[in-house]
Amino acid sequence: MAASYLALLALFLSLPLLLLIAWKRWRLRGPARHVVVVVLGDVGRSPRMQYHALSLAKRGFSVTLLGYCNSKPHDELLQNDRIRIVRLTELQRLAVGPHVLQYGVKVVFQAVHLLWKLMCRKPAAYIFLQNPPGLPAIAVCWFVGFLCGSKLVIDWHNYGYSIMGLVHGPSHHLVLLAKWYEKLCGRLSHLNLCVTNAMREDLAENWGIKAVTVYDKPASFFKETPLDLQHQLFMKLGRSYSAFRASSEPSDPATERSAFTERDAGSGMVTCLRGRPALLVSSTSWTEDEDFSILLATLEKFEQLILDGESLPSLVCVITGKGPLKEYYSRLISQKHFQHIQICTPWLEPEDYPLLLGSADLGVCLHKSSSGLDLPMKVVDMFGCCLPVCAVTFQCLHELVIHEENGLVFKDSEELAAQLQMLFSKFPDPAGKLNRFRKKLQESKQLRWDESWTQTVLPLLMDT
């Protein structure tokens, strides 16, 4: 008798959920033009998923973008009437208890919270999920798709377990559990996208997952910055960062001068300053897969070359981004006492970042993939701005940077210092190698994100 009452109680309690599922499946029978894009991270620092949302919206889909809202997304996303951003609540790590317990509580909270947010949305034909982070998002998104008839699309940017392995070590029980979970749940998706051919092959051979390579491509707003916009940017940044301010005041008080440019008071014409410093840019998420001690050691060698009388310019080195290791490297930077090099570490507005890349003289990438299978999107953006790049080598970098063709590849600070010396010799030299790399990038017909997406992703959605 008691068992019957319990069964009836369970049925009564589950009835609202069953009715919600039935209603959502009924709604999905009509023309399904809604897609949910899920980022269990900061939307503003997830450009590829923003681009997916924009491309989907351009093709007539209504898009709900779920994620943390710690930093501002691109204006194009915010101004699109077809895209709605839904904020996820981020649970900060507990300050007490063992690490495993803290992590477990966070995962359970994320799972319940994400499930609730997804079930409260209108029916979706597809759920696009960024991985990593995929724990617990893959299982939750698959479960919602199973209940509501949505198809799960996983966009593999890397392997989450490999990133955890940088912190805990590859044999840690949490890392092994994460790998098992990722491998098991990754097979539940309807469609898989990935960022390199190397990852596609690894997913097929070692995970039993068939994926389609969708290379990162620069968005249309990554392009060379006209000189007048460069000047506006430098003047704006100069209000907060001394590296962008002029070392001397112009004779005419009405003339605007930055460390790199000058606007004539009469004509309004902007020109580059003679003897200006070179502008070197790097961007980072300040994580364990980027070793900025390489760049600091390189800058020390570059400074010594200038002191030894080499014909090299002063440098302004801008390192943009947010992340857990920023404070650590900021302390190291503060201990350096350069005479000819200035370093600043700003966090830029989304609209200013492309302008900075389009204004710089050289980009440096220190990204070393935790899995060896993903590519640095920052280099894609730099190439979009026709910015020559020096990149640290790793397993599949050749899918993006070809040494001596569209950039330079280095192994350590010695090689990078030698490359900077070669590229900046007699700067700015119109006939120098730095300018030849830029001209190659200008002449290459680079495919942009939306064109690439239309050719690779859209046909996959139309076929399903």
Short mmCIF file of C-alpha atoms in Angstrom, two decimals:
data_model
loop_
_atom_site.label_atom_id
_atom_site.label_comp_id
_atom_site.label_asym_id
_atom_site.label_seq_id
_atom_site.Cartn_x
_atom_site.Cartn_y
_atom_site.Cartn_z
CA MET A 1 0.00 0.00 0.00
CA ALA A 2 2.79 2.40 0.94
CA ALA A 3 4.56 1.61 -2.33
CA SER A 4 1.43 2.57 -4.29
CA TYR A 5 1.20 5.90 -2.47
CA LEU A 6 4.88 6.60 -3.19
CA ALA A 7 4.38 5.78 -6.87
CA LEU A 8 1.40 8.11 -7.05
CA LEU A 9 3.37 10.86 -5.27
CA ALA A 10 6.28 10.45 -7.67
CA LEU A 11 3.92 10.63 -10.65
CA PHE A 12 2.24 13.72 -9.22
CA LEU A 13 5.57 15.48 -8.63
CA SER A 14 6.90 14.59 -12.10
CA LEU A 15 3.68 15.52 -13.93
CA PRO A 16 4.63 19.22 -14.44
CA LEU A 17 7.97 18.20 -15.94
CA LEU A 18 6.31 15.63 -18.22
CA LEU A 19 3.75 18.20 -19.36
CA LEU A 20 6.53 20.74 -20.02
CA ILE A 21 8.46 18.19 -22.09
CA ALA A 22 5.35 17.26 -24.09
CA TRP A 23 4.55 20.94 -24.72
CA LYS A 24 8.08 21.73 -25.85
CA ARG A 25 8.14 18.74 -28.23
CA TRP A 26 4.76 19.82 -29.64
CA ARG A 27 6.05 23.36 -30.19
CA LEU A 28 9.12 21.99 -31.98
CA ARG A 29 7.01 20.31 -34.67
CA GLY A 30 6.54 23.64 -36.42
CA PRO A 31 9.26 25.52 -38.34
CA ALA A 32 12.21 25.37 -35.92
CA ARG A 33 14.24 28.55 -36.35
CA HIS A 34 15.58 28.83 -32.84
CA VAL A 35 19.08 27.87 -31.69
CA VAL A 36 20.54 27.94 -28.17
CA VAL A 37 24.28 28.66 -27.94
CA VAL A 38 25.81 27.60 -24.62
CA VAL A 39 29.11 28.86 -23.17
CA LEU A 40 29.87 27.71 -19.63
CA GLY A 41 32.30 30.62 -19.49
CA ASP A 42 32.52 34.34 -20.16
CA VAL A 43 30.59 35.23 -23.32
CA GLY A 44 32.74 38.31 -23.91
CA ARG A 45 35.88 36.16 -24.01
CA SER A 46 34.34 33.50 -26.28
CA PRO A 47 34.59 35.11 -29.73
CA ARG A 48 34.03 31.92 -31.74
CA MET A 49 30.66 31.29 -30.06
CA GLN A 50 29.73 34.94 -30.59
CA TYR A 51 30.53 34.46 -34.27
CA HIS A 52 28.37 31.32 -34.40
CA ALA A 53 25.48 33.32 -32.92
CA LEU A 54 25.93 36.16 -35.42
CA SER A 55 26.11 33.78 -38.40
CA LEU A 56 23.01 31.91 -37.23
CA ALA A 57 21.12 35.18 -36.78
CA LYS A 58 22.16 36.33 -40.24
CA ARG A 59 20.60 33.14 -41.67
CA GLY A 60 17.25 33.85 -40.05
CA PHE A 61 17.56 31.90 -36.79
CA SER A 62 16.59 33.43 -33.47
CA VAL A 63 19.45 32.80 -31.06
CA THR A 64 19.56 32.50 -27.28
CA LEU A 65 23.12 32.80 -26.01
CA LEU A 66 23.64 31.41 -22.48
CA GLY A 67 26.82 32.22 -20.59
CA TYR A 68 28.55 34.29 -17.94
CA CYS A 69 28.55 38.03 -18.57
CA ASN A 70 31.82 39.12 -16.98
CA SER A 71 33.01 41.17 -19.94
CA LYS A 72 31.26 42.98 -22.76
CA PRO A 73 30.59 41.10 -26.02
CA HIS A 74 30.96 42.76 -29.42
CA ASP A 75 28.54 45.59 -30.16
CA GLU A 76 27.37 43.76 -33.29
CA LEU A 77 26.07 40.98 -31.04
CA LEU A 78 24.42 43.35 -28.56
CA GLN A 79 22.68 45.29 -31.32
CA ASN A 80 21.29 42.24 -33.15
CA ASP A 81 17.54 41.89 -32.61
CA ARG A 82 17.66 38.14 -33.28
CA ILE A 83 20.13 37.44 -30.46
CA ARG A 84 19.19 37.37 -26.80
CA ILE A 85 21.88 36.93 -24.15
CA VAL A 86 20.77 35.07 -21.02
CA ARG A 87 23.07 35.43 -18.04
CA LEU A 88 24.18 32.32 -16.15
CA THR A 89 25.00 32.71 -12.47
CA GLU A 90 28.62 31.89 -11.68
CA LEU A 91 29.24 30.12 -8.37
CA GLN A 92 32.53 31.15 -6.83
CA ARG A 93 34.64 28.38 -5.36
CA LEU A 94 33.92 27.58 -1.72
CA ALA A 95 36.56 28.78 0.69
CA VAL A 96 36.32 25.71 2.95
CA GLY A 97 36.57 21.96 2.54
CA PRO A 98 38.80 19.76 0.39
CA HIS A 99 39.37 20.73 -3.24
CA VAL A 100 37.42 17.73 -4.55
CA LEU A 101 34.37 18.75 -2.49
CA GLN A 102 34.60 22.35 -3.68
CA TYR A 103 34.78 21.23 -7.29
CA GLY A 104 31.92 18.77 -6.82
CA VAL A 105 29.61 21.40 -5.34
CA LYS A 106 30.41 23.76 -8.21
CA VAL A 107 29.68 21.09 -10.85
CA VAL A 108 26.35 20.13 -9.23
CA PHE A 109 25.31 23.77 -9.03
CA GLN A 110 26.26 24.36 -12.68
CA ALA A 111 24.34 21.27 -13.79
CA VAL A 112 21.12 22.20 -11.97
CA HIS A 113 21.33 25.86 -12.94
CA LEU A 114 22.06 25.15 -16.61
CA LEU A 115 19.28 22.52 -16.76
CA TRP A 116 16.80 25.03 -15.35
CA LYS A 117 17.85 27.79 -17.76
CA LEU A 118 17.64 25.49 -20.78
CA MET A 119 14.25 24.04 -19.84
CA CYS A 120 12.85 27.54 -19.40
CA ARG A 121 13.80 28.56 -22.95
CA LYS A 122 11.52 28.15 -25.96
CA PRO A 123 12.16 24.97 -28.02
CA ALA A 124 15.39 24.93 -30.01
CA ALA A 125 16.23 23.00 -33.14
CA TYR A 126 19.90 22.94 -32.13
CA ILE A 127 21.96 23.43 -29.00
CA PHE A 128 25.45 24.67 -29.88
CA LEU A 129 27.88 23.95 -27.03
CA GLN A 130 31.45 25.16 -26.62
CA ASN A 131 33.85 22.55 -25.25
CA PRO A 132 35.81 23.12 -23.07
CA PRO A 133 34.37 23.66 -20.58
CA GLY A 134 32.19 20.61 -21.06
CA LEU A 135 31.78 19.38 -17.51
CA PRO A 136 28.86 19.22 -16.75
CA ALA A 137 27.52 21.04 -19.83
CA ILE A 138 27.77 18.18 -22.37
CA ALA A 139 25.61 15.83 -20.28
CA VAL A 140 23.10 18.55 -19.40
CA CYS A 141 22.72 19.79 -22.97
CA TRP A 142 22.35 16.23 -24.28
CA PHE A 143 19.69 15.50 -21.63
CA VAL A 144 17.71 18.61 -22.54
CA GLY A 145 18.04 17.77 -26.22
CA PHE A 146 16.81 14.24 -25.52
CA LEU A 147 13.78 15.53 -23.60
CA CYS A 148 12.88 18.34 -25.98
CA GLY A 149 13.97 17.01 -29.36
CA SER A 150 16.89 19.42 -29.88
CA LYS A 151 20.04 18.32 -31.70
CA LEU A 152 23.31 18.79 -29.82
CA VAL A 153 26.23 20.36 -31.71
CA ILE A 154 29.55 20.30 -29.84
CA ASP A 155 32.22 22.75 -31.00
CA TRP A 156 35.51 21.23 -29.83
CA HIS A 157 38.03 24.03 -29.15
CA ASN A 158 40.33 21.79 -27.12
CA TYR A 159 40.04 18.99 -24.54
CA GLY A 160 38.93 20.10 -21.09
CA TYR A 161 40.85 17.35 -19.32
CA SER A 162 44.13 18.47 -20.94
CA ILE A 163 43.68 21.99 -19.55
CA MET A 164 42.96 20.56 -16.08
CA GLY A 165 46.13 18.49 -16.47
CA LEU A 166 48.24 21.66 -16.67
CA VAL A 167 47.15 22.52 -13.12
CA HIS A 168 46.79 19.10 -11.43
CA GLY A 169 49.04 16.86 -13.54
CA PRO A 170 47.90 14.34 -16.18
CA SER A 171 47.52 11.43 -13.72
CA HIS A 172 45.39 13.27 -11.13
CA HIS A 173 42.12 11.46 -10.40
CA LEU A 174 40.06 14.54 -11.31
CA VAL A 175 41.83 14.77 -14.68
CA LEU A 176 41.28 11.07 -15.40
CA LEU A 177 37.61 11.38 -14.41
CA ALA A 178 37.22 14.44 -16.65
CA LYS A 179 38.81 12.57 -19.58
CA TRP A 180 36.47 9.59 -19.12
CA TYR A 181 33.45 11.90 -18.93
CA GLU A 182 34.50 13.94 -21.97
CA LYS A 183 35.15 10.83 -24.05
CA LEU A 184 31.87 9.18 -23.04
CA CYS A 185 29.55 12.17 -23.31
CA GLY A 186 31.23 13.59 -26.40
CA ARG A 187 29.83 10.66 -28.39
CA LEU A 188 26.25 11.67 -27.55
CA SER A 189 26.19 14.69 -29.84
CA HIS A 190 24.36 14.86 -33.15
CA LEU A 191 27.11 16.90 -34.84
CA ASN A 192 30.72 17.73 -33.93
CA LEU A 193 32.83 20.67 -35.08
CA CYS A 194 36.51 21.14 -34.29
CA VAL A 195 39.24 23.71 -34.90
CA THR A 196 42.01 21.70 -36.62
CA ASN A 197 42.49 18.69 -38.85
CA ALA A 198 44.78 17.25 -36.18
CA MET A 199 41.94 17.36 -33.64
CA ARG A 200 39.50 15.88 -36.16
CA GLU A 201 41.86 12.92 -36.70
CA ASP A 202 42.41 12.48 -32.96
CA LEU A 203 38.68 12.55 -32.23
CA ALA A 204 38.13 9.87 -34.89
CA GLU A 205 41.03 7.60 -33.94
CA ASN A 206 41.02 7.83 -30.15
CA TRP A 207 37.49 8.91 -29.25
CA GLY A 208 35.33 7.34 -31.95
CA ILE A 209 33.87 10.77 -32.78
CA LYS A 210 33.38 12.01 -36.33
CA ALA A 211 33.93 15.76 -36.55
CA VAL A 212 34.12 18.46 -39.22
CA THR A 213 37.01 20.93 -39.18
CA VAL A 214 35.85 24.54 -39.01
CA TYR A 215 38.96 26.70 -38.88
CA ASP A 216 38.88 29.94 -36.94
CA LYS A 217 38.71 32.88 -39.34
CA PRO A 218 38.86 36.59 -38.55
CA ALA A 219 35.62 38.52 -38.34
CA SER A 220 35.12 41.37 -40.78
CA PHE A 221 36.10 44.01 -38.19
CA PHE A 222 39.67 42.65 -37.95
CA LYS A 223 41.48 44.76 -40.54
CA GLU A 224 44.26 47.33 -40.85
CA THR A 225 43.50 50.51 -38.90
CA PRO A 226 43.65 53.82 -40.79
CA LEU A 227 46.18 56.28 -39.40
CA ASP A 228 43.57 58.74 -38.09
CA LEU A 229 41.85 55.95 -36.12
CA GLN A 230 45.24 54.80 -34.84
CA HIS A 231 45.84 58.28 -33.50
CA GLN A 232 42.43 58.39 -31.80
CA LEU A 233 43.12 55.03 -30.18
CA PHE A 234 46.58 56.03 -28.98
CA MET A 235 45.25 59.27 -27.51
CA LYS A 236 42.46 57.36 -25.75
CA LEU A 237 44.81 54.73 -24.32
CA GLY A 238 47.28 57.45 -23.35
CA ARG A 239 44.78 58.75 -20.80
CA SER A 240 45.21 55.50 -18.84
CA TYR A 241 48.60 54.10 -19.91
CA SER A 242 51.78 56.19 -20.00
CA ALA A 243 53.37 53.99 -22.69
CA PHE A 244 51.04 55.60 -25.27
CA ARG A 245 51.83 59.19 -24.24
CA ALA A 246 54.27 61.40 -26.12
CA SER A 247 57.75 61.65 -24.61
CA SER A 248 57.81 65.40 -25.41
CA GLU A 249 55.15 68.04 -25.89
CA PRO A 250 54.64 69.63 -29.35
CA SER A 251 55.60 73.28 -29.83
CA ASP A 252 52.02 74.14 -30.84
CA PRO A 253 49.68 73.46 -27.86
CA ALA A 254 46.83 72.76 -30.31
CA THR A 255 48.74 69.84 -31.85
CA GLU A 256 47.83 66.37 -30.56
CA ARG A 257 50.73 64.01 -30.05
CA SER A 258 50.90 60.41 -28.89
CA ALA A 259 53.95 58.20 -28.55
CA PHE A 260 53.48 57.13 -32.19
CA THR A 261 51.49 59.78 -34.05
CA GLU A 262 50.79 63.49 -34.33
CA ARG A 263 47.76 65.40 -35.60
CA ASP A 264 48.52 68.79 -37.18
CA ALA A 265 46.45 71.54 -35.59
CA GLY A 266 45.83 73.35 -38.87
CA SER A 267 45.21 70.65 -41.47
CA GLY A 268 44.05 67.90 -39.12
CA MET A 269 46.40 65.51 -40.92
CA VAL A 270 47.84 62.63 -38.89
CA THR A 271 51.43 61.52 -39.42
CA CYS A 272 53.72 58.97 -37.78
CA LEU A 273 56.38 60.49 -35.55
CA ARG A 274 59.98 60.21 -36.68
CA GLY A 275 61.94 57.93 -34.37
CA ARG A 276 58.77 56.50 -32.89
CA PRO A 277 58.93 53.26 -30.88
CA ALA A 278 57.82 49.98 -32.43
CA LEU A 279 54.51 48.62 -31.17
CA LEU A 280 54.57 44.94 -30.23
CA VAL A 281 51.30 43.27 -29.24
CA SER A 282 50.43 40.00 -27.57
CA SER A 283 47.11 38.84 -26.16
CA THR A 284 46.54 36.16 -23.58
CA SER A 285 44.11 34.59 -21.15
CA TRP A 286 47.00 34.38 -18.64
CA THR A 287 46.80 30.61 -18.20
CA GLU A 288 49.35 27.81 -17.83
CA ASP A 289 49.49 27.11 -21.57
CA GLU A 290 51.24 30.44 -22.22
CA ASP A 291 54.70 31.03 -20.76
CA PHE A 292 55.28 34.77 -20.71
CA SER A 293 58.68 34.35 -19.09
CA ILE A 294 59.84 33.64 -22.68
CA LEU A 295 58.75 37.11 -23.77
CA LEU A 296 60.26 38.79 -20.70
CA ALA A 297 63.59 37.06 -21.30
CA THR A 298 63.41 38.10 -24.95
CA LEU A 299 62.83 41.73 -24.03
CA GLU A 300 65.84 41.67 -21.73
CA LYS A 301 67.98 40.42 -24.63
CA PHE A 302 66.49 43.07 -26.94
CA GLU A 303 67.24 45.80 -24.40
CA GLN A 304 70.85 44.64 -24.20
CA LEU A 305 71.18 44.76 -27.99
CA ILE A 306 70.06 48.42 -27.94
CA LEU A 307 72.53 49.21 -25.13
CA ASP A 308 75.26 47.53 -27.19
CA GLY A 309 74.62 49.98 -30.03
CA GLU A 310 72.47 47.94 -32.41
CA SER A 311 70.24 49.98 -34.75
CA LEU A 312 66.96 49.04 -33.12
CA PRO A 313 63.93 51.06 -32.02
CA SER A 314 62.55 51.43 -28.54
CA LEU A 315 59.62 49.11 -27.90
CA VAL A 316 56.16 49.51 -26.48
CA CYS A 317 54.96 46.02 -25.59
CA VAL A 318 51.19 45.70 -25.02
CA ILE A 319 49.88 42.46 -23.50
CA THR A 320 46.09 42.38 -23.44
CA GLY A 321 43.74 40.02 -21.64
CA LYS A 322 42.43 38.76 -18.30
CA GLY A 323 43.21 35.55 -16.47
CA PRO A 324 44.39 33.78 -13.32
CA LEU A 325 48.14 34.31 -13.84
CA LYS A 326 47.98 38.02 -14.66
CA GLU A 327 48.93 39.12 -11.14
CA TYR A 328 51.90 36.73 -11.10
CA TYR A 329 53.31 38.06 -14.37
CA SER A 330 52.47 41.67 -13.44
CA ARG A 331 54.75 41.28 -10.41
CA LEU A 332 57.53 39.95 -12.63
CA ILE A 333 57.06 42.85 -15.05
CA SER A 334 57.18 45.41 -12.22
CA GLN A 335 60.61 44.06 -11.22
CA LYS A 336 62.05 44.85 -14.65
CA HIS A 337 63.79 48.19 -15.11
CA PHE A 338 64.04 48.71 -18.84
CA GLN A 339 65.40 51.90 -20.36
CA HIS A 340 64.14 51.39 -23.92
CA ILE A 341 61.12 49.14 -23.41
CA GLN A 342 57.73 49.89 -21.87
CA ILE A 343 55.22 47.16 -21.02
CA CYS A 344 51.55 47.66 -20.28
CA THR A 345 48.83 45.07 -19.68
CA PRO A 346 45.43 46.62 -20.44
CA TRP A 347 42.03 44.99 -20.78
CA LEU A 348 40.56 46.54 -23.92
CA GLU A 349 36.98 47.11 -24.97
CA PRO A 350 35.94 44.63 -27.69
CA GLU A 351 35.85 47.46 -30.26
CA ASP A 352 39.36 48.68 -29.36
CA TYR A 353 41.11 45.31 -29.63
CA PRO A 354 40.85 45.02 -33.45
CA LEU A 355 41.97 48.66 -33.74
CA LEU A 356 45.06 47.91 -31.65
CA LEU A 357 45.99 44.86 -33.72
CA GLY A 358 45.49 46.89 -36.90
CA SER A 359 47.82 49.58 -35.53
CA ALA A 360 50.66 47.36 -34.28
CA ASP A 361 53.96 46.53 -35.97
CA LEU A 362 54.37 42.93 -34.78
CA GLY A 363 52.32 40.32 -32.95
CA VAL A 364 53.78 37.68 -30.63
CA CYS A 365 51.93 34.50 -29.70
CA LEU A 366 53.04 32.35 -26.75
CA HIS A 367 50.10 29.92 -26.84
CA LYS A 368 51.13 26.29 -26.45
CA SER A 369 48.13 24.04 -26.80
CA SER A 370 47.51 21.84 -23.74
CA SER A 371 46.47 19.05 -26.10
CA GLY A 372 48.70 20.04 -29.02
CA LEU A 373 45.57 20.03 -31.18
CA ASP A 374 44.08 23.54 -31.11
CA LEU A 375 45.24 26.77 -32.71
CA PRO A 376 45.56 30.28 -31.22
CA MET A 377 42.67 32.45 -32.36
CA LYS A 378 44.74 35.54 -31.56
CA VAL A 379 47.00 34.73 -34.54
CA VAL A 380 43.93 34.43 -36.79
CA ASP A 381 42.85 37.90 -35.66
CA MET A 382 46.37 39.28 -36.20
CA PHE A 383 46.48 37.89 -39.72
CA GLY A 384 43.07 39.46 -40.36
CA CYS A 385 44.67 42.81 -39.50
CA CYS A 386 47.66 42.02 -41.78
CA LEU A 387 49.88 41.99 -38.69
CA PRO A 388 53.07 39.89 -38.99
CA VAL A 389 53.38 37.28 -36.23
CA CYS A 390 56.08 35.40 -34.34
CA ALA A 391 54.57 32.29 -32.71
CA VAL A 392 55.99 29.68 -30.34
CA THR A 393 55.99 26.26 -31.99
CA PHE A 394 53.83 23.28 -31.04
CA GLN A 395 52.39 20.17 -32.66
CA CYS A 396 49.82 21.48 -35.18
CA LEU A 397 50.83 25.15 -35.51
CA HIS A 398 51.75 24.52 -39.16
CA GLU A 399 48.01 24.43 -39.96
CA LEU A 400 48.04 28.20 -39.32
CA VAL A 401 51.58 29.63 -39.29
CA ILE A 402 54.04 28.53 -41.97
CA HIS A 403 57.58 29.56 -41.04
CA GLU A 404 59.02 32.19 -43.38
CA GLU A 405 55.80 32.19 -45.43
CA ASN A 406 53.21 34.09 -43.38
CA GLY A 407 55.15 34.45 -40.12
CA LEU A 408 58.00 33.17 -38.00
CA VAL A 409 58.07 30.27 -35.55
CA PHE A 410 60.38 30.08 -32.51
CA LYS A 411 61.21 27.59 -29.77
CA ASP A 412 62.65 29.78 -27.02
CA SER A 413 63.67 33.31 -26.01
CA GLU A 414 66.98 33.05 -27.91
CA GLU A 415 65.21 32.41 -31.20
CA LEU A 416 62.55 35.05 -30.54
CA ALA A 417 65.18 37.68 -29.66
CA ALA A 418 67.02 36.92 -32.91
CA GLN A 419 63.77 37.29 -34.85
CA LEU A 420 62.97 40.64 -33.22
CA GLN A 421 66.48 41.86 -34.01
CA MET A 422 66.08 40.88 -37.67
CA LEU A 423 62.55 42.28 -38.06
CA PHE A 424 63.20 45.59 -36.29
CA SER A 425 66.64 46.28 -37.76
CA LYS A 426 66.66 49.83 -39.17
CA PHE A 427 62.98 50.22 -38.24
CA PRO A 428 60.83 51.41 -39.97
CA ASP A 429 62.41 50.07 -43.16
CA PRO A 430 59.98 49.85 -46.12
CA ALA A 431 62.23 47.21 -47.71
CA GLY A 432 62.72 45.23 -44.49
CA LYS A 433 61.43 41.74 -43.79
CA LEU A 434 58.75 43.00 -41.41
CA ASN A 435 57.16 45.03 -44.20
CA ARG A 436 57.53 42.13 -46.67
CA PHE A 437 55.53 39.87 -44.33
CA ARG A 438 52.84 42.55 -44.07
CA LYS A 439 52.61 42.88 -47.85
CA LYS A 440 52.23 39.09 -48.18
CA LEU A 441 49.31 39.20 -45.75
CA GLN A 442 47.77 42.14 -47.62
CA GLU A 443 48.02 40.29 -50.92
CA SER A 444 46.60 37.02 -49.58
CA LYS A 445 42.85 36.60 -50.00
CA GLN A 446 41.88 35.68 -46.46
CA LEU A 447 38.52 34.02 -46.00
CA ARG A 448 36.46 35.72 -43.30
CA TRP A 449 34.47 33.93 -40.59
CA ASP A 450 31.01 34.37 -42.08
CA GLU A 451 32.08 33.21 -45.55
CA SER A 452 33.80 30.16 -44.05
CA TRP A 453 30.79 29.41 -41.80
CA THR A 454 28.44 29.57 -44.78
CA GLN A 455 30.59 27.06 -46.66
CA THR A 456 31.20 24.61 -43.78
CA VAL A 457 28.58 24.82 -41.01
CA LEU A 458 25.40 25.97 -42.74
CA PRO A 459 25.22 22.98 -45.14
CA LEU A 460 25.51 20.64 -42.12
CA LEU A 461 22.47 22.30 -40.51
CA MET A 462 20.48 22.22 -43.72
CA ASP A 463 21.17 18.49 -44.14
CA THR A 464 19.78 17.56 -40.71
#
